[in-house]
Amino acid sequence: MRRIHVGNALSAFGLGFTVPYLYVYVAQVRGLGAMTAGLVLAVFAVAALIVLPFAGRAIVRRGPLPVLLAALVTAALGALSLGLAGNATAVLGAAAALGAGQAVMQPALATMIVDCSTAETRSRAFATQFFLQNLGLGVGGLIGGHLVDTSRVSSFTLLFAIEAAMFLLLAVVMSTVRLPHAPRVGDAPQSAGGSWKRLLGNRAMVQLCVLGFVLFFACYGQFESGLSAYGVEAAGISTSALGTALAANTAMIVVAQFAVLKFVERQKRSRVIAAVGLIWAVAWVVAGYAGLGHGSREMATAAFVSTYALFGLGEAMLSPTVAPLVADLAPAGLAGQYNSAFALVKQLALAVGPAVGGPMGASLHAPYIVTFLLFSLGITYLALRLGRQLTAVQDQPWLARKRVVARGGAVAEPVAAEA
């Protein structure tokens, strides 16, 4: 588990080097224009949507480690090619390889965490993963910002080379991991097609996927598109203040993650997600004041930064809640399939979110705030509805340990199996 967490931090560190500067690199440094830069971002999403359904089947049949190693090598080649590409065709091809590799890493690493954890330790494991991912992205972005120079192509080539090296280093670290044996579909008389049918027949999982789409659409899909456009156009936020807001989001996650973990672990998961919807509703109200409140520029900036911080608090509550719930809903041997399905939903939301929120945030200021305020309240409603589909142990996994301790002895094994 420690090696997996180190791997998560390394991959996030590498991504932090390049993600904030990808648009500038393609459009300005390579001189390929805004349209090509936009296509590169679209290719990332399309590549993820294409490979994720196959990734789930491969993880289930082969295990997460071989799939992760293949994804890391693919991403490393894509990153290095992107740093050397000089024309639109080469840039788009490299972006497709990098996007596909990145997309497959997520469910593979998540499945490895599931295989190396128990129901009692899973929430803390995913919280640690999220903490390290944000820390790695923040540190990588900070260092990368001091290395880049828009007048020198070589500085960006260095950034992409460092990213590729991080992926290869992660592959070396992961190759030393020895996972405990977990059942695969190949061990059971069930086809991959049957596993997808079984997933779609799981009402709780389907409802969680719908909830997940709304979560990622209403929050993550707005960070660098609609919300930033709204801040600049409606609230008059400077680019430096926008960077401060993003830093406040990361800082809140880093500071609050383990502070909220002990509280979250003892609550019903459905109620935690419902509370996040309410927190994000408050965040959208604060954002509305920033752009529509006619206050001073300083007050607008403070409100806008607070919006990102409130989103970070909600994210810190979700990280030990949603991913472990996906794992607990998966039948034995199908964790990879369920993780890939949820990652696919996330990618869809991240593709649709900017397309909808970007134009609204830039020009339809009041409707933008109202729309996403309602989406946040919808998260609360969907979470409470999901709670009615979950078993007591799925909603409150700590109950399983409590029952085992209370009953003791010979009863412990059946209770654990039931959980």
Short mmCIF file of C-alpha atoms in Angstrom, two decimals:
data_model
loop_
_atom_site.label_atom_id
_atom_site.label_comp_id
_atom_site.label_asym_id
_atom_site.label_seq_id
_atom_site.Cartn_x
_atom_site.Cartn_y
_atom_site.Cartn_z
CA MET A 1 0.00 0.00 0.00
CA ARG A 2 2.86 2.39 0.75
CA ARG A 3 4.33 1.76 -2.71
CA ILE A 4 0.95 2.37 -4.32
CA HIS A 5 0.66 5.69 -2.48
CA VAL A 6 4.17 6.66 -3.56
CA GLY A 7 3.14 5.80 -7.12
CA ASN A 8 0.04 8.00 -6.88
CA ALA A 9 2.16 10.91 -5.67
CA LEU A 10 4.70 10.42 -8.48
CA SER A 11 2.05 10.33 -11.21
CA ALA A 12 0.34 13.44 -9.83
CA PHE A 13 3.70 15.21 -9.55
CA GLY A 14 4.40 14.47 -13.21
CA LEU A 15 0.95 15.65 -14.32
CA GLY A 16 1.34 18.85 -12.31
CA PHE A 17 4.36 19.75 -14.43
CA THR A 18 2.40 19.94 -17.68
CA VAL A 19 -1.39 20.17 -17.20
CA PRO A 20 -1.52 23.91 -16.33
CA TYR A 21 0.64 24.81 -19.32
CA LEU A 22 -0.70 22.50 -22.03
CA TYR A 23 -2.90 25.10 -23.72
CA VAL A 24 -0.14 27.73 -23.78
CA TYR A 25 2.36 25.18 -25.11
CA VAL A 26 0.22 24.09 -28.06
CA ALA A 27 -1.38 27.43 -28.96
CA GLN A 28 1.51 29.83 -28.41
CA VAL A 29 4.85 28.09 -27.97
CA ARG A 30 4.31 25.67 -30.87
CA GLY A 31 2.28 28.32 -32.73
CA LEU A 32 -0.52 25.89 -33.63
CA GLY A 33 -3.37 28.18 -32.60
CA ALA A 34 -6.26 28.09 -30.17
CA MET A 35 -8.29 25.61 -32.26
CA THR A 36 -5.56 22.97 -32.17
CA ALA A 37 -5.07 23.55 -28.45
CA GLY A 38 -8.80 23.05 -27.93
CA LEU A 39 -8.69 19.86 -30.00
CA VAL A 40 -5.86 18.54 -27.83
CA LEU A 41 -8.00 18.95 -24.72
CA ALA A 42 -10.89 17.24 -26.52
CA VAL A 43 -8.63 14.37 -27.62
CA PHE A 44 -7.74 13.72 -23.96
CA ALA A 45 -11.42 13.23 -23.16
CA VAL A 46 -12.20 11.16 -26.28
CA ALA A 47 -9.20 8.85 -25.73
CA ALA A 48 -10.34 8.22 -22.16
CA LEU A 49 -13.89 7.43 -23.23
CA ILE A 50 -12.63 4.95 -25.82
CA VAL A 51 -10.19 3.00 -23.65
CA LEU A 52 -11.97 2.87 -20.29
CA PRO A 53 -14.58 0.19 -21.19
CA PHE A 54 -11.76 -2.09 -22.42
CA ALA A 55 -9.62 -1.22 -19.38
CA GLY A 56 -12.28 -2.52 -17.02
CA ARG A 57 -12.43 -5.86 -18.81
CA ALA A 58 -8.62 -6.12 -18.88
CA ILE A 59 -8.30 -5.35 -15.15
CA VAL A 60 -10.91 -7.97 -14.31
CA ARG A 61 -9.26 -10.66 -16.46
CA ARG A 62 -5.54 -9.87 -16.06
CA GLY A 63 -5.39 -7.97 -12.78
CA PRO A 64 -4.66 -4.27 -12.23
CA LEU A 65 -0.85 -4.41 -12.18
CA PRO A 66 -0.18 -5.49 -15.82
CA VAL A 67 -2.80 -3.00 -17.03
CA LEU A 68 -1.22 -0.22 -14.97
CA LEU A 69 2.27 -0.95 -16.32
CA ALA A 70 0.99 -0.86 -19.92
CA ALA A 71 -0.81 2.43 -19.21
CA LEU A 72 2.33 3.98 -17.69
CA VAL A 73 4.50 3.08 -20.66
CA THR A 74 1.85 4.43 -23.05
CA ALA A 75 1.55 7.68 -21.08
CA ALA A 76 5.34 8.09 -20.93
CA LEU A 77 5.64 7.70 -24.69
CA GLY A 78 2.76 10.15 -25.18
CA ALA A 79 4.32 12.74 -22.86
CA LEU A 80 7.75 12.51 -24.49
CA SER A 81 6.23 12.68 -27.98
CA LEU A 82 4.16 15.71 -27.00
CA GLY A 83 7.29 17.54 -25.89
CA LEU A 84 8.96 16.84 -29.25
CA ALA A 85 5.94 17.24 -31.56
CA GLY A 86 6.16 20.14 -33.98
CA ASN A 87 2.94 19.88 -36.01
CA ALA A 88 -0.75 19.41 -35.31
CA THR A 89 -0.89 15.74 -36.34
CA ALA A 90 1.99 14.76 -34.08
CA VAL A 91 0.57 16.80 -31.17
CA LEU A 92 -2.87 15.20 -31.46
CA GLY A 93 -1.43 11.69 -31.73
CA ALA A 94 0.77 12.24 -28.67
CA ALA A 95 -2.16 13.71 -26.74
CA ALA A 96 -4.25 10.62 -27.55
CA ALA A 97 -1.56 8.31 -26.15
CA LEU A 98 -1.06 10.45 -23.05
CA GLY A 99 -4.80 10.79 -22.44
CA ALA A 100 -5.43 7.06 -22.84
CA GLY A 101 -2.59 6.17 -20.48
CA GLN A 102 -3.72 8.66 -17.83
CA ALA A 103 -7.32 7.45 -18.00
CA VAL A 104 -6.41 3.79 -17.46
CA MET A 105 -4.13 4.61 -14.50
CA GLN A 106 -7.08 5.74 -12.36
CA PRO A 107 -9.14 2.52 -12.19
CA ALA A 108 -6.00 0.34 -12.14
CA LEU A 109 -4.56 2.15 -9.10
CA ALA A 110 -7.99 2.23 -7.43
CA THR A 111 -8.35 -1.54 -7.88
CA MET A 112 -4.87 -2.09 -6.42
CA ILE A 113 -5.92 -0.08 -3.36
CA VAL A 114 -9.04 -2.25 -3.05
CA ASP A 115 -6.96 -5.43 -3.27
CA CYS A 116 -4.54 -4.20 -0.59
CA SER A 117 -7.15 -2.88 1.87
CA THR A 118 -10.08 -4.12 3.91
CA ALA A 119 -13.49 -2.57 4.44
CA GLU A 120 -12.16 -1.08 7.68
CA THR A 121 -9.04 0.54 6.15
CA ARG A 122 -10.38 1.43 2.69
CA SER A 123 -11.68 4.92 3.51
CA ARG A 124 -8.34 5.97 5.00
CA ALA A 125 -6.49 4.46 2.02
CA PHE A 126 -8.50 6.45 -0.53
CA ALA A 127 -8.24 9.59 1.59
CA THR A 128 -4.45 9.21 1.60
CA GLN A 129 -4.50 8.69 -2.18
CA PHE A 130 -6.49 11.89 -2.73
CA PHE A 131 -4.27 13.85 -0.34
CA LEU A 132 -1.10 12.76 -2.12
CA GLN A 133 -2.58 13.38 -5.56
CA ASN A 134 -3.41 16.99 -4.71
CA LEU A 135 -0.09 17.52 -2.98
CA GLY A 136 1.75 16.11 -6.00
CA LEU A 137 -0.23 18.23 -8.46
CA GLY A 138 0.39 21.37 -6.41
CA VAL A 139 4.12 20.81 -5.99
CA GLY A 140 4.54 19.77 -9.62
CA GLY A 141 2.66 22.82 -10.88
CA LEU A 142 4.69 25.12 -8.62
CA ILE A 143 8.05 23.74 -9.79
CA GLY A 144 6.92 23.56 -13.40
CA GLY A 145 5.90 27.21 -13.32
CA HIS A 146 9.48 28.19 -12.43
CA LEU A 147 10.95 26.07 -15.23
CA VAL A 148 8.81 27.13 -18.19
CA ASP A 149 9.71 30.00 -20.47
CA THR A 150 7.28 30.72 -23.33
CA SER A 151 10.15 32.05 -25.43
CA ARG A 152 12.00 28.70 -25.29
CA VAL A 153 10.48 25.50 -26.67
CA SER A 154 13.23 23.53 -24.93
CA SER A 155 11.87 24.48 -21.49
CA PHE A 156 8.55 22.80 -22.32
CA THR A 157 10.34 19.80 -23.81
CA LEU A 158 12.12 19.48 -20.46
CA LEU A 159 8.77 19.56 -18.64
CA PHE A 160 7.29 16.77 -20.75
CA ALA A 161 10.49 14.75 -20.40
CA ILE A 162 10.24 15.04 -16.60
CA GLU A 163 6.60 13.92 -16.79
CA ALA A 164 7.60 10.89 -18.90
CA ALA A 165 10.38 10.08 -16.43
CA MET A 166 7.89 10.20 -13.53
CA PHE A 167 5.64 7.69 -15.32
CA LEU A 168 8.57 5.35 -15.99
CA LEU A 169 9.78 5.68 -12.40
CA LEU A 170 6.28 4.83 -11.24
CA ALA A 171 6.35 1.75 -13.50
CA VAL A 172 9.58 0.61 -11.85
CA VAL A 173 8.13 1.13 -8.35
CA MET A 174 4.88 -0.65 -9.22
CA SER A 175 6.70 -3.61 -10.78
CA THR A 176 8.02 -4.45 -7.30
CA VAL A 177 4.52 -4.64 -5.78
CA ARG A 178 3.22 -8.12 -4.93
CA LEU A 179 -0.55 -7.95 -4.67
CA PRO A 180 -2.57 -10.41 -2.58
CA HIS A 181 -4.56 -12.80 -4.75
CA ALA A 182 -7.97 -11.42 -5.61
CA PRO A 183 -10.59 -13.37 -7.59
CA ARG A 184 -10.87 -12.50 -11.28
CA VAL A 185 -13.58 -13.15 -13.80
CA GLY A 186 -11.25 -15.72 -15.31
CA ASP A 187 -11.52 -17.66 -12.05
CA ALA A 188 -15.33 -17.80 -12.31
CA PRO A 189 -17.69 -19.08 -15.00
CA GLN A 190 -18.90 -15.61 -15.94
CA SER A 191 -18.24 -13.76 -19.18
CA ALA A 192 -17.14 -10.14 -19.38
CA GLY A 193 -20.40 -9.31 -21.14
CA GLY A 194 -22.27 -10.90 -18.28
CA SER A 195 -20.31 -8.77 -15.82
CA TRP A 196 -21.45 -5.57 -17.59
CA LYS A 197 -25.03 -6.83 -17.51
CA ARG A 198 -24.65 -7.55 -13.82
CA LEU A 199 -23.30 -4.04 -13.22
CA LEU A 200 -26.21 -2.41 -15.03
CA GLY A 201 -28.59 -4.58 -13.03
CA ASN A 202 -27.14 -3.26 -9.77
CA ARG A 203 -29.57 -0.43 -8.94
CA ALA A 204 -27.34 1.01 -6.24
CA MET A 205 -24.34 1.17 -8.62
CA VAL A 206 -26.42 2.75 -11.39
CA GLN A 207 -27.71 5.38 -8.96
CA LEU A 208 -24.15 6.00 -7.74
CA CYS A 209 -23.00 6.53 -11.35
CA VAL A 210 -25.79 9.08 -11.90
CA LEU A 211 -24.80 10.80 -8.66
CA GLY A 212 -21.14 10.68 -9.69
CA PHE A 213 -21.91 12.34 -13.02
CA VAL A 214 -23.67 15.22 -11.26
CA LEU A 215 -20.81 15.52 -8.72
CA PHE A 216 -18.11 15.81 -11.37
CA PHE A 217 -20.25 17.93 -13.71
CA ALA A 218 -21.18 20.47 -11.03
CA CYS A 219 -17.74 20.79 -9.43
CA TYR A 220 -14.67 19.43 -11.17
CA GLY A 221 -16.07 20.17 -14.63
CA GLN A 222 -16.32 23.88 -13.72
CA PHE A 223 -12.97 24.56 -12.05
CA GLU A 224 -10.93 25.54 -15.07
CA SER A 225 -13.78 26.44 -17.43
CA GLY A 226 -17.09 27.94 -16.33
CA LEU A 227 -16.14 29.05 -12.83
CA SER A 228 -12.87 30.67 -13.89
CA ALA A 229 -14.62 32.39 -16.83
CA TYR A 230 -17.34 33.61 -14.46
CA GLY A 231 -14.72 34.92 -12.03
CA VAL A 232 -12.90 36.89 -14.71
CA GLU A 233 -15.96 38.22 -16.57
CA ALA A 234 -18.52 38.74 -13.78
CA ALA A 235 -16.39 39.31 -10.68
CA GLY A 236 -13.40 41.00 -12.35
CA ILE A 237 -10.98 38.52 -10.81
CA SER A 238 -7.35 38.90 -11.92
CA THR A 239 -5.36 35.97 -13.21
CA SER A 240 -3.19 36.07 -10.08
CA ALA A 241 -6.31 35.93 -7.88
CA LEU A 242 -7.53 32.97 -9.93
CA GLY A 243 -4.26 31.21 -9.18
CA THR A 244 -4.74 32.03 -5.50
CA ALA A 245 -8.22 30.50 -5.62
CA LEU A 246 -6.87 27.27 -7.10
CA ALA A 247 -4.14 27.24 -4.45
CA ALA A 248 -6.79 27.74 -1.74
CA ASN A 249 -8.65 24.69 -3.07
CA THR A 250 -5.53 22.53 -2.86
CA ALA A 251 -4.57 23.95 0.55
CA MET A 252 -8.02 23.19 1.96
CA ILE A 253 -7.78 19.58 0.78
CA VAL A 254 -4.29 19.14 2.23
CA VAL A 255 -5.23 20.71 5.58
CA ALA A 256 -8.72 19.28 5.97
CA GLN A 257 -8.34 15.76 4.55
CA PHE A 258 -7.35 13.91 7.70
CA ALA A 259 -9.18 16.33 9.99
CA VAL A 260 -12.52 15.33 8.46
CA LEU A 261 -11.62 11.67 7.96
CA LYS A 262 -12.35 10.50 11.50
CA PHE A 263 -15.72 12.28 11.41
CA VAL A 264 -16.62 10.96 7.94
CA GLU A 265 -15.71 7.36 8.80
CA ARG A 266 -18.40 7.26 11.52
CA GLN A 267 -21.20 8.74 9.40
CA LYS A 268 -23.50 7.22 6.82
CA ARG A 269 -21.86 7.58 3.44
CA SER A 270 -25.09 8.74 1.82
CA ARG A 271 -25.45 11.53 4.39
CA VAL A 272 -21.84 12.62 3.93
CA ILE A 273 -22.40 13.00 0.19
CA ALA A 274 -25.69 14.82 0.89
CA ALA A 275 -23.81 17.22 3.18
CA VAL A 276 -21.27 17.87 0.41
CA GLY A 277 -24.15 18.93 -1.86
CA LEU A 278 -25.21 21.49 0.74
CA ILE A 279 -21.65 22.77 1.21
CA TRP A 280 -21.28 23.21 -2.54
CA ALA A 281 -24.65 24.97 -2.68
CA VAL A 282 -23.24 27.49 -0.18
CA ALA A 283 -20.12 27.76 -2.37
CA TRP A 284 -22.26 28.71 -5.38
CA VAL A 285 -24.13 31.31 -3.30
CA VAL A 286 -20.77 32.81 -2.27
CA ALA A 287 -19.67 32.78 -5.93
CA GLY A 288 -22.92 34.54 -6.80
CA TYR A 289 -22.07 37.30 -4.33
CA ALA A 290 -18.57 37.60 -5.84
CA GLY A 291 -19.91 38.32 -9.32
CA LEU A 292 -23.37 39.75 -8.73
CA GLY A 293 -23.15 41.34 -5.27
CA HIS A 294 -21.83 44.75 -6.40
CA GLY A 295 -19.29 44.78 -3.56
CA SER A 296 -15.71 46.00 -3.68
CA ARG A 297 -13.14 44.19 -5.76
CA GLU A 298 -11.40 43.02 -2.60
CA MET A 299 -14.64 41.52 -1.26
CA ALA A 300 -15.36 39.88 -4.61
CA THR A 301 -11.87 38.36 -4.66
CA ALA A 302 -12.20 37.09 -1.08
CA ALA A 303 -15.60 35.55 -1.89
CA PHE A 304 -14.26 33.90 -5.04
CA VAL A 305 -11.28 32.40 -3.19
CA SER A 306 -13.67 31.18 -0.48
CA THR A 307 -15.74 29.44 -3.15
CA TYR A 308 -12.78 27.32 -4.21
CA ALA A 309 -11.92 26.60 -0.57
CA LEU A 310 -15.47 25.38 0.10
CA PHE A 311 -15.25 23.11 -2.93
CA GLY A 312 -12.02 21.73 -1.47
CA LEU A 313 -13.74 20.94 1.83
CA GLY A 314 -16.39 18.97 -0.05
CA GLU A 315 -13.74 17.12 -2.03
CA ALA A 316 -11.96 16.14 1.18
CA MET A 317 -15.22 14.64 2.46
CA LEU A 318 -15.88 12.77 -0.79
CA SER A 319 -12.48 11.09 -1.21
CA PRO A 320 -12.91 8.61 1.69
CA THR A 321 -16.57 8.08 0.79
CA VAL A 322 -17.31 7.61 -2.92
CA ALA A 323 -14.39 5.44 -4.12
CA PRO A 324 -14.68 2.96 -1.21
CA LEU A 325 -18.42 2.76 -1.86
CA VAL A 326 -17.78 1.79 -5.49
CA ALA A 327 -15.48 -0.98 -4.25
CA ASP A 328 -18.00 -2.21 -1.67
CA LEU A 329 -20.77 -2.38 -4.29
CA ALA A 330 -18.62 -4.52 -6.61
CA PRO A 331 -19.06 -8.31 -6.40
CA ALA A 332 -15.92 -10.38 -5.79
CA GLY A 333 -13.55 -10.13 -8.76
CA LEU A 334 -15.30 -7.20 -10.45
CA ALA A 335 -13.74 -4.24 -8.64
CA GLY A 336 -11.80 -3.32 -11.78
CA GLN A 337 -14.98 -3.31 -13.88
CA TYR A 338 -16.82 -1.11 -11.39
CA ASN A 339 -13.87 1.28 -10.97
CA SER A 340 -13.56 1.63 -14.76
CA ALA A 341 -17.30 2.23 -15.14
CA PHE A 342 -17.19 4.98 -12.53
CA ALA A 343 -14.07 6.48 -14.15
CA LEU A 344 -15.95 6.48 -17.47
CA VAL A 345 -18.81 8.41 -15.87
CA LYS A 346 -16.26 10.87 -14.47
CA GLN A 347 -14.71 11.43 -17.90
CA LEU A 348 -18.13 12.02 -19.46
CA ALA A 349 -18.90 14.64 -16.82
CA LEU A 350 -15.51 16.30 -17.29
CA ALA A 351 -16.12 16.44 -21.05
CA VAL A 352 -19.65 17.82 -20.83
CA GLY A 353 -19.06 20.14 -17.85
CA PRO A 354 -16.71 22.64 -19.55
CA ALA A 355 -18.76 22.57 -22.77
CA VAL A 356 -21.89 23.64 -20.86
CA GLY A 357 -20.38 25.72 -18.08
CA GLY A 358 -17.76 27.62 -20.10
CA PRO A 359 -20.14 29.67 -22.29
CA MET A 360 -22.63 30.14 -19.43
CA GLY A 361 -19.97 31.30 -16.97
CA ALA A 362 -18.59 33.79 -19.50
CA SER A 363 -21.87 35.45 -20.52
CA LEU A 364 -24.95 34.18 -18.61
CA HIS A 365 -23.79 35.02 -15.11
CA ALA A 366 -26.97 34.78 -13.03
CA PRO A 367 -28.37 31.70 -14.86
CA TYR A 368 -24.96 30.04 -14.44
CA ILE A 369 -25.01 30.44 -10.66
CA VAL A 370 -28.65 29.37 -10.34
CA THR A 371 -28.13 26.32 -12.57
CA PHE A 372 -25.22 24.94 -10.59
CA LEU A 373 -26.78 25.86 -7.26
CA LEU A 374 -29.68 23.60 -8.27
CA PHE A 375 -27.25 20.88 -9.37
CA SER A 376 -25.62 21.00 -5.93
CA LEU A 377 -28.98 20.64 -4.22
CA GLY A 378 -29.64 17.78 -6.64
CA ILE A 379 -26.53 16.05 -5.23
CA THR A 380 -28.13 16.11 -1.79
CA TYR A 381 -31.38 14.65 -3.11
CA LEU A 382 -29.65 11.91 -5.13
CA ALA A 383 -27.41 10.98 -2.20
CA LEU A 384 -30.35 10.54 0.18
CA ARG A 385 -32.16 8.51 -2.46
CA LEU A 386 -29.06 6.33 -2.93
CA GLY A 387 -28.97 5.69 0.81
CA ARG A 388 -32.26 3.80 0.54
CA GLN A 389 -30.63 1.33 -1.91
CA LEU A 390 -27.61 0.57 0.28
CA THR A 391 -27.36 -2.10 2.93
CA ALA A 392 -26.52 -0.98 6.46
CA VAL A 393 -22.91 -2.13 6.09
CA GLN A 394 -22.47 -0.51 2.66
CA ASP A 395 -23.71 2.81 4.06
CA GLN A 396 -21.83 2.47 7.37
CA PRO A 397 -18.95 -0.02 6.93
CA TRP A 398 -17.72 0.48 10.51
CA LEU A 399 -20.88 -1.33 11.68
CA ALA A 400 -19.37 -4.61 10.44
CA ARG A 401 -16.38 -4.31 12.78
CA LYS A 402 -18.65 -3.22 15.61
CA ARG A 403 -20.81 -6.32 15.16
CA VAL A 404 -17.78 -8.60 15.00
CA VAL A 405 -16.34 -7.15 18.21
CA ALA A 406 -19.71 -7.31 19.96
CA ARG A 407 -20.46 -10.91 18.98
CA GLY A 408 -16.90 -12.22 18.95
CA GLY A 409 -15.56 -15.69 18.36
CA ALA A 410 -17.19 -17.99 15.85
CA VAL A 411 -19.68 -15.38 14.68
CA ALA A 412 -16.95 -13.07 13.43
CA GLU A 413 -16.28 -14.96 10.20
CA PRO A 414 -19.89 -15.05 8.88
CA VAL A 415 -20.36 -11.37 9.74
CA ALA A 416 -17.22 -10.41 7.88
CA ALA A 417 -18.33 -12.48 4.90
CA GLU A 418 -21.72 -10.80 4.94
CA ALA A 419 -20.06 -7.38 4.95
#
